[in-house]
C-alpha cells in the first residue's frame, strides 16, 4: 500500500507534464530560459505538495471534531433515516418534496 501511495504522489513528478517542460526547456534559445521553465514547474509542483500538507493539517482538526462527536452523529443520522423510512412507508414523502420546493422558492433557486 505504501508503494501504491508513493506511485500516486510521484506521478506528477515524472509524468507527461514534466516531459513537456523538458522538451520546451531543451528547445529554448538559452539555458536561462530553460532553467526558468523548470523552476516554474518545480515551484508549481512544490506549491501543490505544500497546500496538500496545510489542508491535511486542517482536515485533522475537523476529523478530531467529528471523532469526538461520533456517537451524536450516529444517533442523529439514525433518527433521520427512521423518519425518512416512516415517511416513505406511510406515503407521506410528498411532505418532504413540498418542504424542499418551498425552501428552494424562498432562496430563489427554482427555475421560472
mmCIF file of C-alpha atoms in Angstrom:
data_model
loop_
_atom_site.group_PDB
_atom_site.id
_atom_site.type_symbol
_atom_site.label_atom_id
_atom_site.label_comp_id
_atom_site.label_asym_id
_atom_site.label_seq_id
_atom_site.Cartn_x
_atom_site.Cartn_y
_atom_site.Cartn_z
ATOM 1 C CA UNK A 1 0.000 0.000 0.000
ATOM 2 C CA UNK A 2 2.861 2.334 0.720
ATOM 3 C CA UNK A 3 4.244 1.761 -2.765
ATOM 4 C CA UNK A 4 0.841 2.494 -4.298
ATOM 5 C CA UNK A 5 0.544 5.701 -2.298
ATOM 6 C CA UNK A 6 4.021 6.743 -3.402
ATOM 7 C CA UNK A 7 3.165 5.997 -7.032
ATOM 8 C CA UNK A 8 0.068 8.199 -6.838
ATOM 9 C CA UNK A 9 2.026 11.011 -5.208
ATOM 10 C CA UNK A 10 5.031 10.727 -7.504
ATOM 11 C CA UNK A 11 3.061 10.542 -10.756
ATOM 12 C CA UNK A 12 3.082 14.340 -11.304
ATOM 13 C CA UNK A 13 6.824 14.396 -10.745
ATOM 14 C CA UNK A 14 7.658 12.076 -13.638
ATOM 15 C CA UNK A 15 4.614 12.305 -15.899
ATOM 16 C CA UNK A 16 3.824 13.846 -19.237
ATOM 17 C CA UNK A 17 3.855 17.382 -17.863
ATOM 18 C CA UNK A 18 7.497 17.045 -16.869
ATOM 19 C CA UNK A 19 8.271 15.571 -20.284
ATOM 20 C CA UNK A 20 6.611 18.537 -21.972
ATOM 21 C CA UNK A 21 8.508 21.008 -19.788
ATOM 22 C CA UNK A 22 11.802 19.227 -20.522
ATOM 23 C CA UNK A 23 11.110 19.338 -24.271
ATOM 24 C CA UNK A 24 10.229 23.031 -24.096
ATOM 25 C CA UNK A 25 13.302 23.739 -21.965
ATOM 26 C CA UNK A 26 15.546 21.948 -24.448
ATOM 27 C CA UNK A 27 14.111 23.941 -27.373
ATOM 28 C CA UNK A 28 14.515 27.389 -25.805
ATOM 29 C CA UNK A 29 17.212 29.702 -27.056
ATOM 30 C CA UNK A 30 19.228 29.907 -23.846
ATOM 31 C CA UNK A 31 19.880 27.808 -20.799
ATOM 32 C CA UNK A 32 18.430 30.599 -18.645
ATOM 33 C CA UNK A 33 15.012 30.306 -20.319
ATOM 34 C CA UNK A 34 15.076 26.536 -19.916
ATOM 35 C CA UNK A 35 16.043 26.891 -16.269
ATOM 36 C CA UNK A 36 13.213 29.391 -15.774
ATOM 37 C CA UNK A 37 10.701 26.884 -17.228
ATOM 38 C CA UNK A 38 11.991 24.113 -14.981
ATOM 39 C CA UNK A 39 11.978 26.438 -11.958
ATOM 40 C CA UNK A 40 8.347 27.380 -12.652
ATOM 41 C CA UNK A 41 7.466 23.673 -12.908
ATOM 42 C CA UNK A 42 9.254 22.925 -9.635
ATOM 43 C CA UNK A 43 7.521 25.832 -7.870
ATOM 44 C CA UNK A 44 4.127 24.682 -9.116
ATOM 45 C CA UNK A 45 4.782 21.126 -8.026
ATOM 46 C CA UNK A 46 6.070 22.244 -4.643
ATOM 47 C CA UNK A 47 3.065 24.525 -4.121
ATOM 48 C CA UNK A 48 0.726 21.578 -4.672
ATOM 49 C CA UNK A 49 2.511 19.499 -2.035
ATOM 50 C CA UNK A 50 2.647 22.418 0.427
ATOM 51 C CA UNK A 51 -1.065 23.128 0.021
ATOM 52 C CA UNK A 52 -1.814 19.417 0.478
ATOM 53 C CA UNK A 53 0.181 19.484 3.723
ATOM 54 C CA UNK A 54 -1.676 22.547 5.011
ATOM 55 C CA UNK A 55 -5.034 21.035 4.024
ATOM 56 C CA UNK A 56 -4.129 17.776 5.762
ATOM 57 C CA UNK A 57 -3.303 19.624 8.967
ATOM 58 C CA UNK A 58 -6.624 21.465 8.906
ATOM 59 C CA UNK A 59 -8.501 18.291 7.970
ATOM 60 C CA UNK A 60 -7.076 16.511 11.006
ATOM 61 C CA UNK A 61 -8.666 19.168 13.232
ATOM 62 C CA UNK A 62 -12.010 18.550 11.546
ATOM 63 C CA UNK A 63 -11.616 14.793 11.847
ATOM 64 C CA UNK A 64 -10.865 15.122 15.561
ATOM 65 C CA UNK A 65 -14.030 17.202 15.987
ATOM 66 C CA UNK A 66 -16.041 14.526 14.148
ATOM 67 C CA UNK A 67 -14.430 11.729 16.171
ATOM 68 C CA UNK A 68 -15.356 13.433 19.436
ATOM 69 C CA UNK A 69 -18.999 13.719 18.348
ATOM 70 C CA UNK A 70 -19.288 10.407 16.508
ATOM 71 C CA UNK A 71 -21.962 8.936 18.804
ATOM 72 C CA UNK A 72 -24.164 12.021 18.454
ATOM 73 C CA UNK A 73 -23.725 11.961 14.673
ATOM 74 C CA UNK A 74 -24.706 8.289 14.569
ATOM 75 C CA UNK A 75 -27.841 8.844 16.659
ATOM 76 C CA UNK A 76 -28.967 11.880 14.649
ATOM 77 C CA UNK A 77 -28.284 10.087 11.356
ATOM 78 C CA UNK A 78 -30.245 7.061 12.549
ATOM 79 C CA UNK A 79 -33.198 9.221 13.574
ATOM 80 C CA UNK A 80 -33.195 10.915 10.165
ATOM 81 C CA UNK A 81 -33.144 7.533 8.422
ATOM 82 C CA UNK A 82 -36.028 6.259 10.555
ATOM 83 C CA UNK A 83 -38.029 9.439 9.877
ATOM 84 C CA UNK A 84 -37.453 9.143 6.126
ATOM 85 C CA UNK A 85 -38.364 5.467 6.232
ATOM 86 C CA UNK A 86 -41.619 6.240 8.040
ATOM 87 C CA UNK A 87 -42.451 8.972 5.526
ATOM 88 C CA UNK A 88 -41.933 6.512 2.685
ATOM 89 C CA UNK A 89 -43.832 3.703 4.428
ATOM 90 C CA UNK A 90 -46.905 5.853 5.076
ATOM 91 C CA UNK A 91 -46.702 7.509 1.623
ATOM 92 C CA UNK A 92 -46.100 10.915 3.142
ATOM 93 C CA UNK A 93 -42.804 11.579 1.373
ATOM 94 C CA UNK A 94 -44.542 14.327 -0.586
ATOM 95 C CA UNK A 95 -44.246 16.425 2.595
ATOM 96 C CA UNK A 96 -40.509 16.379 2.090
ATOM 97 C CA UNK A 97 -40.872 17.364 -1.577
ATOM 98 C CA UNK A 98 -43.119 20.281 -0.637
ATOM 99 C CA UNK A 99 -40.698 21.450 2.055
ATOM 100 C CA UNK A 100 -37.722 21.278 -0.315
ATOM 101 C CA UNK A 101 -39.636 23.127 -3.055
ATOM 102 C CA UNK A 102 -40.734 25.860 -0.646
ATOM 103 C CA UNK A 103 -37.171 26.242 0.620
ATOM 104 C CA UNK A 104 -35.821 26.491 -2.928
ATOM 105 C CA UNK A 105 -38.530 29.040 -3.821
ATOM 106 C CA UNK A 106 -37.634 31.067 -0.733
ATOM 107 C CA UNK A 107 -33.947 31.032 -1.729
ATOM 108 C CA UNK A 108 -34.793 31.874 -5.341
ATOM 109 C CA UNK A 109 -33.210 28.726 -6.691
ATOM 110 C CA UNK A 110 -36.124 27.368 -8.724
ATOM 111 C CA UNK A 111 -36.458 27.772 -12.450
ATOM 112 C CA UNK A 112 -39.077 30.263 -13.694
#
